[in-house]
PDB file of C-alpha atoms in Angstrom:
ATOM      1  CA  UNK A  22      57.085  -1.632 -37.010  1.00 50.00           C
ATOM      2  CA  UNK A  23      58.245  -3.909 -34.628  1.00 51.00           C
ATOM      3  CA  UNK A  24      59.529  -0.922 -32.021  1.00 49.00           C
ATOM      4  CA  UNK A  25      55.587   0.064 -31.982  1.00 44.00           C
ATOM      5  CA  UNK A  26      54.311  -3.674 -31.132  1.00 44.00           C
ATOM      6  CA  UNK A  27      56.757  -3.321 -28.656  1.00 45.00           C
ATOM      7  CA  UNK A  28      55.501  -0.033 -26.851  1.00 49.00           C
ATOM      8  CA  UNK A  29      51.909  -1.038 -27.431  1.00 46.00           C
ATOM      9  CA  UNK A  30      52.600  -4.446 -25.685  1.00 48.00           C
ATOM     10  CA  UNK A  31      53.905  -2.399 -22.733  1.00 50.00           C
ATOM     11  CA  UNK A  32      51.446   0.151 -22.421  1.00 47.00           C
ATOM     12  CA  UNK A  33      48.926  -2.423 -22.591  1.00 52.00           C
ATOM     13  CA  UNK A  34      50.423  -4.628 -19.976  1.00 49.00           C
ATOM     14  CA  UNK A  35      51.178  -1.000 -17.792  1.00 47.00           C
ATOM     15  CA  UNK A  36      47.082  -0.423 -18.105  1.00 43.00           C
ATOM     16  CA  UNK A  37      46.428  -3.700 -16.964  1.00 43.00           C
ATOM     17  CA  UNK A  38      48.624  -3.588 -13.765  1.00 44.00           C
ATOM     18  CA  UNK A  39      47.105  -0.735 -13.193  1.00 46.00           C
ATOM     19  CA  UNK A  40      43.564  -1.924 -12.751  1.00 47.00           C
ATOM     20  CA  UNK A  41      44.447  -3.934 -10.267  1.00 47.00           C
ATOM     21  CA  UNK A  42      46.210  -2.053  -7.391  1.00 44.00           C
ATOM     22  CA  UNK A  43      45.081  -1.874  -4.095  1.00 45.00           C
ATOM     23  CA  UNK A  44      43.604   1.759  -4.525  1.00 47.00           C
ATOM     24  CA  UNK A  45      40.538   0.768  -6.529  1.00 45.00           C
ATOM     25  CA  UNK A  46      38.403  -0.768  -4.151  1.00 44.00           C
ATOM     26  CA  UNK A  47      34.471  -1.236  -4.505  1.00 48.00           C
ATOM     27  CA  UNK A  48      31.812   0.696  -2.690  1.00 46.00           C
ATOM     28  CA  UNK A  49      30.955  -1.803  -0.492  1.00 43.00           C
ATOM     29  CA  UNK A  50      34.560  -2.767   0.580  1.00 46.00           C
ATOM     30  CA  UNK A  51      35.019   1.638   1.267  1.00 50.00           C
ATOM     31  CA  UNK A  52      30.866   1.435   3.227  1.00 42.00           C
ATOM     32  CA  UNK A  53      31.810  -1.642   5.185  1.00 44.00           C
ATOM     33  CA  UNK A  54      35.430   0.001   6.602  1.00 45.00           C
ATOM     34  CA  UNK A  55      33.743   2.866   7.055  1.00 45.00           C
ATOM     35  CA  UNK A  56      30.979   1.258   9.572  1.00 38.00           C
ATOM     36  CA  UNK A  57      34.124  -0.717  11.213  1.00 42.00           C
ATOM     37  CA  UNK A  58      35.861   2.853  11.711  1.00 42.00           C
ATOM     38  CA  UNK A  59      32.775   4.429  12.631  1.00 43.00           C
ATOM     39  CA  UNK A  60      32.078   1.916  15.559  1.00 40.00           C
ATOM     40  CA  UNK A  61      35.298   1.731  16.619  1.00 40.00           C
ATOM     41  CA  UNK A  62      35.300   5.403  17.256  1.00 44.00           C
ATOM     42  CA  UNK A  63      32.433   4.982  19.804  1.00 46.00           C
ATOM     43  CA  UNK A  64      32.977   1.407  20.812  1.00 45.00           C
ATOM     44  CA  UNK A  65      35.656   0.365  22.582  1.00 43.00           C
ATOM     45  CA  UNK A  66      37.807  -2.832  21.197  1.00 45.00           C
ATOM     46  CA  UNK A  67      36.438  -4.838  24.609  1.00 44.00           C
ATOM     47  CA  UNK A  68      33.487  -3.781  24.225  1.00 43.00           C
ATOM     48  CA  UNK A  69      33.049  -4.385  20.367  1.00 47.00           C
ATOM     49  CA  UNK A  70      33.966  -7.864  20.854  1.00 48.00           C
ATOM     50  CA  UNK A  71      30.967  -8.515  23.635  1.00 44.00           C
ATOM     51  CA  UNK A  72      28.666  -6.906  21.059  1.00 45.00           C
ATOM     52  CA  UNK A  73      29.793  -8.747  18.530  1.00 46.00           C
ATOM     53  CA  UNK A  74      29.260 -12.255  21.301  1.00 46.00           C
ATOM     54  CA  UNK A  75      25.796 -10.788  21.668  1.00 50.00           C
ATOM     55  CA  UNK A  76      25.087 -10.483  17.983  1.00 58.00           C
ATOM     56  CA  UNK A  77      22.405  -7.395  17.298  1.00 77.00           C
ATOM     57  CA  UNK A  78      21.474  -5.347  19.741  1.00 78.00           C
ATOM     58  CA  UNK A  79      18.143  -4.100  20.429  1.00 86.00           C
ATOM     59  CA  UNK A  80      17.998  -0.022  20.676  1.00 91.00           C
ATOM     60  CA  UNK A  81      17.477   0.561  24.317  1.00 95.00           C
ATOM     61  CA  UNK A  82      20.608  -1.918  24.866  1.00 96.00           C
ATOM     62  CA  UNK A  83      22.498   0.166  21.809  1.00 96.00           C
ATOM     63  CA  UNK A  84      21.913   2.909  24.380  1.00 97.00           C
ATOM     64  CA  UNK A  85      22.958   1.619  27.453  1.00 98.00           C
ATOM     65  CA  UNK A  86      26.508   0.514  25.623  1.00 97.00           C
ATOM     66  CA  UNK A  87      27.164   3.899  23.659  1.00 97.00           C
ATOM     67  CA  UNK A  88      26.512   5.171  27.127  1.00 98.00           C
ATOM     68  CA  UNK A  89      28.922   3.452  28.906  1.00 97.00           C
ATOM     69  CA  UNK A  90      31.477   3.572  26.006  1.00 97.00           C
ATOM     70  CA  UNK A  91      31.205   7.524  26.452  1.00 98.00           C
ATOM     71  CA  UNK A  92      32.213   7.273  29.830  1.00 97.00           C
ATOM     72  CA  UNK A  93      35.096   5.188  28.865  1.00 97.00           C
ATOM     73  CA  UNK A  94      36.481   7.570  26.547  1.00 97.00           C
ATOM     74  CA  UNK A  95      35.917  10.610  28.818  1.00 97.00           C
ATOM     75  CA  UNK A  96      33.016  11.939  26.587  1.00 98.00           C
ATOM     76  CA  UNK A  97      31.234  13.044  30.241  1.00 97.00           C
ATOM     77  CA  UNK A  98      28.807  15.536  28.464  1.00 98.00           C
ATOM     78  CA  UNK A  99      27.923  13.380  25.523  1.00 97.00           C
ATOM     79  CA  UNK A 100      26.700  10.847  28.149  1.00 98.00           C
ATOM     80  CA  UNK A 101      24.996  13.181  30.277  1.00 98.00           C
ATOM     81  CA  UNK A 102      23.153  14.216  27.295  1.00 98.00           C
ATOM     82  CA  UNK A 103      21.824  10.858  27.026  1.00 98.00           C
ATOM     83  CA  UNK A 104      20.421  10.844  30.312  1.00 98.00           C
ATOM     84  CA  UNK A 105      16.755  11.431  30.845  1.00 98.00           C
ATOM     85  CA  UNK A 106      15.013  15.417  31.849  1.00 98.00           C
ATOM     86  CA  UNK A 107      14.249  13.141  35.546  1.00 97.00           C
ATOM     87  CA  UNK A 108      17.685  12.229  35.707  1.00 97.00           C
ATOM     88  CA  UNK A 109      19.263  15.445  34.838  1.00 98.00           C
ATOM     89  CA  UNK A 110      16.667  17.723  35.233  1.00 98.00           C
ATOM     90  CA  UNK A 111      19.402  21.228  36.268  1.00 97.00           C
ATOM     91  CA  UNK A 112      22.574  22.085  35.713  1.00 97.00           C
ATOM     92  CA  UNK A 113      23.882  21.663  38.962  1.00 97.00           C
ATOM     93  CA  UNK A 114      22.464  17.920  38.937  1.00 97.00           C
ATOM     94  CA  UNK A 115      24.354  17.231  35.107  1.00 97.00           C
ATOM     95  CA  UNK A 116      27.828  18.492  37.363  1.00 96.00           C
ATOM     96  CA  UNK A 117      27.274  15.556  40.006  1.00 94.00           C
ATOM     97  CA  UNK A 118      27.280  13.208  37.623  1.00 96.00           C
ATOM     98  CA  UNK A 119      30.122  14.657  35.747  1.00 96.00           C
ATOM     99  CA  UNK A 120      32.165  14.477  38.485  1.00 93.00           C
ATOM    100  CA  UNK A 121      31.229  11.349  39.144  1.00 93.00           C
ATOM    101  CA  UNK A 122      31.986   9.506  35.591  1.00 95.00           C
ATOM    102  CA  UNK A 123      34.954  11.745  35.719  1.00 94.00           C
ATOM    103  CA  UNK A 124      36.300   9.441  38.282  1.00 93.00           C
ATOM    104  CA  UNK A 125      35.910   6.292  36.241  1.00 94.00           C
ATOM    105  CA  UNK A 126      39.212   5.552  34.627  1.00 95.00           C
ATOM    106  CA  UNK A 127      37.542   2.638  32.955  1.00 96.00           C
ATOM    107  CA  UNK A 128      34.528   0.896  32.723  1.00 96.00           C
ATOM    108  CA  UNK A 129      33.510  -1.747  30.566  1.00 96.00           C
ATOM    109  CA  UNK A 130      29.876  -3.708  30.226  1.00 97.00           C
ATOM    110  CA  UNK A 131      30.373  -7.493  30.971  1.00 97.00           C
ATOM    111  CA  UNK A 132      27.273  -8.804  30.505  1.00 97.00           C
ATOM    112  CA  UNK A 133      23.782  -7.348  29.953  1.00 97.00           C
ATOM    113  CA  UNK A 134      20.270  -8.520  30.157  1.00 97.00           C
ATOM    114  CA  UNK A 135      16.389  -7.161  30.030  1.00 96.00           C
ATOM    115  CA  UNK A 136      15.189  -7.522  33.790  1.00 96.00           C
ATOM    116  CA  UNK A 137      11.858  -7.744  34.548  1.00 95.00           C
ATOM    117  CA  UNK A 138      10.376  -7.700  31.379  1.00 96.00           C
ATOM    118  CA  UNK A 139       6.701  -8.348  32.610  1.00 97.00           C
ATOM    119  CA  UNK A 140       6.533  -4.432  33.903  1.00 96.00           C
ATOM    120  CA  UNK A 141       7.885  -3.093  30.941  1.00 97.00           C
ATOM    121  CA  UNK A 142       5.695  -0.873  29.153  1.00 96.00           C
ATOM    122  CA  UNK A 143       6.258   0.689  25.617  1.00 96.00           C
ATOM    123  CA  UNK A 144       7.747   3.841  27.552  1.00 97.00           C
ATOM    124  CA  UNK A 145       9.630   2.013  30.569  1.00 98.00           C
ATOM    125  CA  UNK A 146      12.286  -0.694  30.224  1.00 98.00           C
ATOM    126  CA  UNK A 147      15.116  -1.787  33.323  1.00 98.00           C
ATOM    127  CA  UNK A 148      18.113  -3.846  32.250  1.00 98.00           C
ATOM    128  CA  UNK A 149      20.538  -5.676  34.640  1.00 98.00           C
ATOM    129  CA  UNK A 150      24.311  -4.909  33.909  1.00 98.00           C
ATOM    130  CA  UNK A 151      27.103  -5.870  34.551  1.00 98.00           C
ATOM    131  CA  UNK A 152      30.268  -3.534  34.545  1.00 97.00           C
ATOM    132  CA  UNK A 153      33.495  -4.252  34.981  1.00 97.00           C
ATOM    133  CA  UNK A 154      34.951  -0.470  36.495  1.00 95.00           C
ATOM    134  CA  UNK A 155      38.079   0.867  38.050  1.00 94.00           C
ATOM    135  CA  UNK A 156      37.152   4.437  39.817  1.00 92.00           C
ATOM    136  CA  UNK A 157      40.063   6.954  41.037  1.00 88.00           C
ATOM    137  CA  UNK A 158      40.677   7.255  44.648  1.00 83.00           C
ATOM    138  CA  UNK A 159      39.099  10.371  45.819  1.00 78.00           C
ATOM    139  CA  UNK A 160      38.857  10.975  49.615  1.00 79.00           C
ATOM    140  CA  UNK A 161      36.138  13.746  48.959  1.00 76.00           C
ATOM    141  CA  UNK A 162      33.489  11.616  47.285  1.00 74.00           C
ATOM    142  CA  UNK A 163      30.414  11.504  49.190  1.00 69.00           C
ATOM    143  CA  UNK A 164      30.780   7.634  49.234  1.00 72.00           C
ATOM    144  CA  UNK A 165      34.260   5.447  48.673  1.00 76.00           C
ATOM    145  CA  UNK A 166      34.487   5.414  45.077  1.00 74.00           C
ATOM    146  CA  UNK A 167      31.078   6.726  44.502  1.00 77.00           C
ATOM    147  CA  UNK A 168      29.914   3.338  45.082  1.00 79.00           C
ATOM    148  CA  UNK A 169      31.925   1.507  42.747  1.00 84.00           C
ATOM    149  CA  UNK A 170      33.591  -1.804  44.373  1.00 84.00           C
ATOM    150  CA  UNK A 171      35.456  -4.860  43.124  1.00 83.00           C
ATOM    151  CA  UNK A 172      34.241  -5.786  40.135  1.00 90.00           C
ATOM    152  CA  UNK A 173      31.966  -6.842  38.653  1.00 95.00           C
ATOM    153  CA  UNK A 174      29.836  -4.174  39.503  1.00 94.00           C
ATOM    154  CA  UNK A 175      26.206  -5.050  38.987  1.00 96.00           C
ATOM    155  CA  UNK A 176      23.678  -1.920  38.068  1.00 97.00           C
ATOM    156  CA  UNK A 177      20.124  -1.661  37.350  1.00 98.00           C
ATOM    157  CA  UNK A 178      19.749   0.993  34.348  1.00 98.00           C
ATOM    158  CA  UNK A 179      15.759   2.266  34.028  1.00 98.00           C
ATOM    159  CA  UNK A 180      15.069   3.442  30.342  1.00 98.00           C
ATOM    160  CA  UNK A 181      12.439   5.669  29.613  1.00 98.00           C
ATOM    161  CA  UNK A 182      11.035   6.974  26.240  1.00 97.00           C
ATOM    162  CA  UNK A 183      11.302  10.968  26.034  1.00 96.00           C
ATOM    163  CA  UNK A 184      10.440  12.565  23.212  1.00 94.00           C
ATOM    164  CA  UNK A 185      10.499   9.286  21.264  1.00 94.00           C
ATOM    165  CA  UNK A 186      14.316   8.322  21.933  1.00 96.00           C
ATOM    166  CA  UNK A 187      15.299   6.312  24.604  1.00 97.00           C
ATOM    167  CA  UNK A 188      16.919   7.702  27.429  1.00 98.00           C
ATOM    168  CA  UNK A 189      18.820   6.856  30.768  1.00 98.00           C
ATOM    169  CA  UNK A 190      16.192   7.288  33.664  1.00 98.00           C
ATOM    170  CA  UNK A 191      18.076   5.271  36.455  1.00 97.00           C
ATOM    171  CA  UNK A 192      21.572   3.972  37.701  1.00 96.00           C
ATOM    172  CA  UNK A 193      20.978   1.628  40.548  1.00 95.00           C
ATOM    173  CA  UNK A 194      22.352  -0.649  43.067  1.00 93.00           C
ATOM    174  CA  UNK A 195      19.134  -2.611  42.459  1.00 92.00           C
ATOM    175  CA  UNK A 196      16.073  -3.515  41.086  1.00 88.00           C
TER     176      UNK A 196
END
C-alpha cells in the first residue's frame, strides 16, 4: 500500500507545480500586454514615454501623435490618410506630401500644447508642436529640407472635424 501513497503523493505534488507555471496567466495580465504591444506598435519608445509624461491624451492630440508616429515608422499613406479632404484634396497633392515625409528619417513630438483655444470651435482646433526632426539631404526639394531646420522644429497643426473624426487640416510655420 505504501508504493500507492507514494505515487499519489507525487502526482499530487506534480498537479500542484503545475498550477503555478508561468503559462497560466489571468485575463487581465494577457488584456493589459496586449494594450502595451498594441501601442508600442504605433508609438514609438520616445514617444511613449512623453505620452506617458503627459498622462491622457485628449483625441485631437491622440491624432496629432499617431500622426507623427506614422511618419516615423515610414507608414507615409497611413498618415496621409489622416489628413483632411482640404489638405489632400487629389492625388497628385497626397504625392507632395509623400515625398515630403518620405524625407524625414525621424521625427519625434517634444512637446505639445492647445494654442489659441478662445477660436476653437467644436469643428476647428490648432495645437502648437514641437518636433524634434532630422530630414535627408535632397538638393531637389523645393525648399532646403522642405523646411525642416535645427531642431526643435516648432509647427502649428489646424484640426478640423470631417465626417465626425478629427483630421489634419494644417502644417504650419505659424499661427
Amino acid at each position: 500500500m505504501k508504493p500507492y501513497f507514494y505515487i499519489a503523493g507525487i502526482f499530487i505534488i506534480a498537479v500542484l507545480f503545475s498550477s503555478c507555471s508561468p503559462d497560466n496567466t489571468d485575463n487581465a495580465n494577457q488584456a493589459q500586454n496586449q494594450k502595451q504591444q498594441d501601442v508600442s506598435t504605433i508609438v514609438p519608445p520616445r514617444q511613449e514615454e512623453n505620452l506617458q509624461s503627459h498622462g491622457t491624451l485628449a483625441p485631437e492630440e491622440e491624432l496629432i501623435t499617431l500622426f507623427f508616429s506614422l511618419i516615423d515608422q515610414k507608414q507615409i499613406p497611413e498618415a496621409i490618410a489622416l489628413m483632411s479632404k482640404t489638405a489632400v484634396p487629389d492625388d497628385s497633392t497626397k504625392q507632395a506630401w509623400g515625398v515630403q515625409f518620405n524625407a524625414i528619417t525621424s521625427i519625434n513630438i517634444l512637446d505639445m500644447e492647445a494654442w489659441d483655444e478662445t477660436n476653437w470651435t467644436d469643428n476647428q482646433k490648432v495645437y502648437k508642436v514641437s518636433l524634434e526632426a532630422y530630414v535627408k539631404d535632397d538638393p531637389s526639394a523645393p525648399i532646403p529640407n522642405y523646411g525642416w531646420g535645427d531642431n526643435p522644429n516648432i509647427r502649428w497643426i489646424g484640426l478640423i472635424k470631417e465626417d465626425g473624426q478629427w483630421k489634419i487640416d494644417s502644417i504650419s510655420t505659424g499661427p
